[in-house]
Amino acid sequence: MSETTEKKSTYDPKAIEDTYYKLCEARGYFEIEGNEEIQEAGKTFSIMMPPPNVTGSLHIGHALTFTLQDIITRYKRMDGFKTLWQPGTDHAGIATQNIVEKQLLAEGTTKEALGREKFLERAWLQKEISGGNIVHQMRKLGVTPAWKRERFTMDEGLKEAVKEAFVSLYNEGQITQDTYMVNWCTHDGALSDIEVEHEEVNGKFYTMIYKFADGSGELEVATTRPETYFGDTAIMVHPNDTRYKDIVGKEVLLPLTDRKIKVITDTHVDMAFGTGVVKVTPAHDQNDYAVGQRHKLEMIKVFDEKGILNEYCGEFAGLERLEARPIIVKALEEAGHIVKIEDHIHQVGHCYRCKNIVEPFISTQWFLSSDMAQASIQKTKDETKARSEKGSSLFHPPHWINSYTAWMDELRPWCISRQLWWGHRIPVFTCDDCGHQWADKADQPEACPKCSSQKMTQDPDVLDTWFSSALWAMSPLGWGNNGKMSETYNDTDMVDFYPNSLLITGFDIMFFWVARMMMMGEHFQKELPFKDIYMHALVRDEHGAKMSKSKGNVIDPLDMVEEHSADIIRFTLAYLAVQGRDIKLGAKNLEQFRNFTNKLYNASNYLQLNVKSFKDLQEIEIKTPLGRYMQSRLALAVQEVRETLERYKFNESASILYNFVWNEFCDWGIEYSKADRESVVELGAIFKETLKMVSPFMPFISDYLYHKLSGTTLEEGKSLMVMSFPKEIKRDEESEKMFAIIEESIRALRRAKVVIDMGNSKIDKAYIKLDKTIHIDTKMAKPFIQKLAKVEEITFVDAKVADSITDVSDNLEVYLPTGEIDMTPIITKLTRQKEKLEKEIQKLNGMLNNEKFVANAPEAVITENRQALEDAQNKIHKVSAELNNFS
RNA sequence: GAUCGCGUAACUCAGUUGGUAGAGUACUUCCUUGACAUGGAAGAAGUCGUUGGUUCAAGUCCAAUCGUGAUCACCA
């Protein structure tokens, strides 16, 4: 109940973030020319946002990927690059169609009742409603894509690009129609191989009896899907299996229906597994399909595209395949055809959208040949090799290349047709009169190119959503847009921004998306679409569990923005974004960086207690020793932040910023300045420069503090986001050395004071003896030491002061005069220090006495160790001497 | 089954050309001193999973092994 006494010492993001964002967006900062004033000739940077599903809402994975993309984009923008971060949304065929179908169901109707045209109107309506939703949520994170260029994968221009690509590939013979066994979801239709998720399922293993047609006995056959046996067209055994030699060529009767099938041999059979007798159901099993083709077996489908059993199933016709299973099993059991039912754990394919069990199913679909990917595969390998010789990589982290190439090397034809209404309609037409089939970019071709008939029928299916996103690296740059949507791109875009500088995305869509963009980009542009590919990991909860709605452990990024701020969630994610490692996110992480924003805020408060407003670093000359020192430390931080960002080590960049601000600028810089008020004006300029570096990570608080410290406002001034990122600040070795000694003196004095239990109190006198090799301006150093070590008067001496306690450190000794105090803690401390030094000396001696070490190690390492040994010996000498004083 | 991660302080994790192990949190002791208690000072804490190997030198490179996770591929 202390709200009345509570001090206003915290930063309030709520008042800032929305306002600043709107202001910056309205000024066009996010667009390509937003940083016009600082753009440098020839520097371009581009990154395409992985388009979120138009029906989706923002989740924590989005927050991570968009934060990282935004950080790198803001950094490049500030660093003088002409920068494009291309935003957009994806039409997400199956997902969106499912949502609309559910809505219709709730209204008591169906898409069939509505008709294709009306249904698509509904889908577009849904797109308009929820498509705006996610892009507005994204703004809450403070991300800065070029919103004016926002695209949708089914907009007028991108439709053109899809047709351009399809027609071209069709005419090259890369896209063909084929009747083949595909992955079939009885709800969503055909799926590509990677849209099937294999999950372990506790199923049953049914052993059935098939009787020989000639009445000479029976066979035991095992299956996991008994309902498919109606489609059996053979029984097979291994040709070398002596157990079944005599039955080959015989006929068996299918239970209940008594259809006759033959026993054949095929090497596909594993003699050791089960009974060694396998039923062959070519229309409903991948392997059996191949067997069926080899043996020219009849392909009997036992259910239709909705999974409803047909006339081949006798009395069970009309039942749904999965519902029919127990009913069929019961009938078989009653008729004595089941020998046993065992538990069986096996992998079953599920639809990645609706989780329905996927069936192998024969159907006529469109396929994109894997041939067209070969060039991209070879180039990826070449590029990886070339980069690795330079110590770099195409993928970040580099190990992803293994999974990538392994998958690409086994690439199979891609089933690109989908039995949906929502999506890019396949631009293939068949002439009603002459039967000619062709692909056409026109939505309604005028006439059949062969017979000029005007009667034609377009393929009813649409393309896999990933077909259009496969073009995303180039289609928003105008590629294939046929002049449409031209207000969203420039004619020079392909030159400026292709290949894209960088792709940032999750590894989970590496095959769905990255691989497909690689093949399309290389095929059409003869150049891989990305210079760098960064794969980020998964965000998990604080216990390392995957977040899911059913577990209830989902962290909503919008809630976090509400509770903390966009800045805090951004910095937290960046700090935790270690390459190749999943992120465990908990409340504690956020707290750490909430404290950090508070630190920034209070540092600036302190500066303004002394000086009202500060100039930029470029506008002033740094004169004070402290100013020179802090500037030099900033120079190092700038260099390191740049290096780590260039390598996409977001966690390291964030950690360098954190350490510089807190452990260097605040803990030392600000504290020192209390001994030298003149330097505050310089520290303010240095802090403002630091805020520029913070800006890509925490854009709001940095802008706010920058303007506060400048005595300006964002409303009337420029944002940090379009100012130059710090660059090439001079190091000052002399200053750094001097302040290292000052710091060492302060730490030594504090240690010594703790020993005499005066840790927090001011003492009157203390002495410092610097090693002979150390030469600093003691007059200058003195006030800093006195202030921070809380000593009234420091005296530099050349010899040990009598009646004092001593602290021995690397380059100096300090002495505190003693009255009547208890010496035991001091003796304990010194003894411990001595033991530690002895160990160190032993280790160093061991190294240096080793002839091989001296012969082989680089000169620098040897001198370094010699020096270390000498230092340690000196130190132990002093410590021993000190101990002797007490004994 | 194949491929790839991960195993470092009590906890969560950093640690790239091999050169005497770091952070945050938690912990111990102390401090409301004039930016900040969402803070400050001092401190304790690790056989770097295990075993070998290469090397003058291994958390780092290699091999094996244990634990753990992911992806791909699978047998009716």
Short mmCIF file of C-alpha atoms (C1' of nucleotides) in Angstrom, two decimals, chain A residues 7 10 222 224 270 273 278 287 347 399 402 578 580-581 584 592 594-595 598-599 602-603 606 609 649 662 666-667 670-671 674 747 750-751 760 790 840 850 852-853 856 858 861 868, chain B residues 3-8 12-16 19-21 23-26 30-31 33-45 55-57 69-76:
data_model
loop_
_atom_site.label_atom_id
_atom_site.label_comp_id
_atom_site.label_asym_id
_atom_site.label_seq_id
_atom_site.Cartn_x
_atom_site.Cartn_y
_atom_site.Cartn_z
CA LYS A 7 8.36 7.30 -7.49
CA THR A 10 9.79 3.75 -14.99
CA ALA A 222 -1.96 -60.45 -42.01
CA THR A 224 -3.46 -53.63 -40.59
CA ASP A 270 10.08 -60.10 -46.58
CA PHE A 273 8.11 -60.83 -41.45
CA VAL A 278 1.10 -60.91 -48.28
CA ASN A 287 4.03 -50.97 -52.46
CA GLN A 347 3.31 -45.27 -38.60
CA HIS A 399 24.06 -27.98 -40.87
CA ASN A 402 22.50 -31.78 -45.07
CA VAL A 578 20.85 -18.77 -30.80
CA GLY A 580 20.26 -24.05 -34.18
CA ARG A 581 18.73 -24.13 -30.75
CA LYS A 584 12.63 -21.67 -24.23
CA GLN A 592 15.37 -9.53 -17.35
CA ARG A 594 12.11 -5.28 -18.75
CA ASN A 595 14.77 -4.40 -16.21
CA ASN A 598 14.37 0.47 -17.04
CA LYS A 599 18.13 0.76 -16.93
CA ASN A 602 17.24 5.73 -15.75
CA ALA A 603 20.61 6.22 -17.36
CA TYR A 606 20.74 10.66 -14.69
CA LEU A 609 19.84 15.67 -14.00
CA LYS A 649 24.17 -14.01 -34.48
CA TRP A 662 24.71 -1.99 -18.28
CA CYS A 666 26.08 2.52 -16.42
CA ASP A 667 28.20 0.66 -13.90
CA ILE A 670 28.01 6.98 -15.12
CA GLU A 671 29.62 6.27 -11.77
CA LYS A 674 30.03 11.62 -10.57
CA ARG A 747 38.01 -3.12 -7.04
CA ARG A 750 36.49 -2.36 -2.23
CA ARG A 751 37.76 -5.86 -1.54
CA ASN A 760 29.71 0.37 2.34
CA LYS A 790 34.65 5.83 -1.21
CA GLU A 840 48.37 -21.43 -11.56
CA ASN A 850 57.74 -28.67 -21.82
CA LYS A 852 57.72 -29.37 -27.23
CA PHE A 853 55.48 -26.54 -26.18
CA ASN A 856 55.86 -25.56 -31.37
CA PRO A 858 53.38 -19.58 -31.60
CA VAL A 861 51.36 -17.64 -26.95
CA ALA A 868 51.52 -14.72 -16.98
"C1'" U B 3 20.64 -37.95 -41.30
"C1'" C B 4 21.36 -33.94 -38.03
"C1'" G B 5 21.25 -31.31 -33.26
"C1'" C B 6 21.93 -31.06 -27.98
"C1'" G B 7 24.58 -32.73 -23.09
"C1'" U B 8 29.18 -26.65 -19.85
"C1'" U B 12 18.28 -21.40 -18.26
"C1'" C B 13 22.01 -21.08 -21.50
"C1'" A B 14 26.57 -18.33 -24.25
"C1'" G B 15 31.46 -19.80 -25.90
"C1'" U B 16 34.36 -20.24 -34.88
"C1'" G B 19 45.82 -21.09 -26.49
"C1'" U B 20 44.62 -20.70 -18.23
"C1'" A B 21 35.91 -21.50 -18.83
"C1'" A B 23 26.33 -14.39 -18.66
"C1'" G B 24 21.41 -14.03 -16.55
"C1'" U B 25 18.66 -16.10 -12.61
"C1'" A B 26 19.08 -18.36 -7.90
"C1'" C B 30 26.36 -6.19 3.15
"C1'" C B 31 24.04 -1.33 1.45
"C1'" U B 33 24.92 7.05 -1.02
"C1'" G B 34 21.76 12.15 -4.99
"C1'" A B 35 19.63 7.68 -12.27
"C1'" C B 36 17.67 3.11 -11.26
"C1'" A B 37 15.80 -1.86 -4.98
"C1'" U B 38 13.09 -3.37 -12.16
"C1'" G B 39 19.06 -0.99 -8.04
"C1'" G B 40 24.43 -1.16 -6.00
"C1'" A B 41 29.07 -3.68 -3.72
"C1'" A B 42 31.76 -8.04 -2.40
"C1'" G B 43 31.66 -13.42 -2.74
"C1'" A B 44 31.00 -18.78 -3.26
"C1'" A B 45 29.91 -22.12 -7.17
"C1'" U B 55 48.21 -32.14 -30.75
"C1'" C B 56 53.23 -28.71 -27.30
"C1'" A B 57 48.02 -27.52 -26.06
"C1'" G B 69 15.52 -34.27 -29.17
"C1'" A B 70 14.32 -33.24 -34.33
"C1'" U B 71 13.77 -34.48 -39.45
"C1'" C B 72 13.32 -38.03 -43.31
"C1'" A B 73 12.14 -43.08 -44.59
"C1'" C B 74 9.85 -47.50 -43.51
"C1'" C B 75 7.25 -54.01 -43.56
"C1'" A B 76 2.09 -56.20 -45.12
#
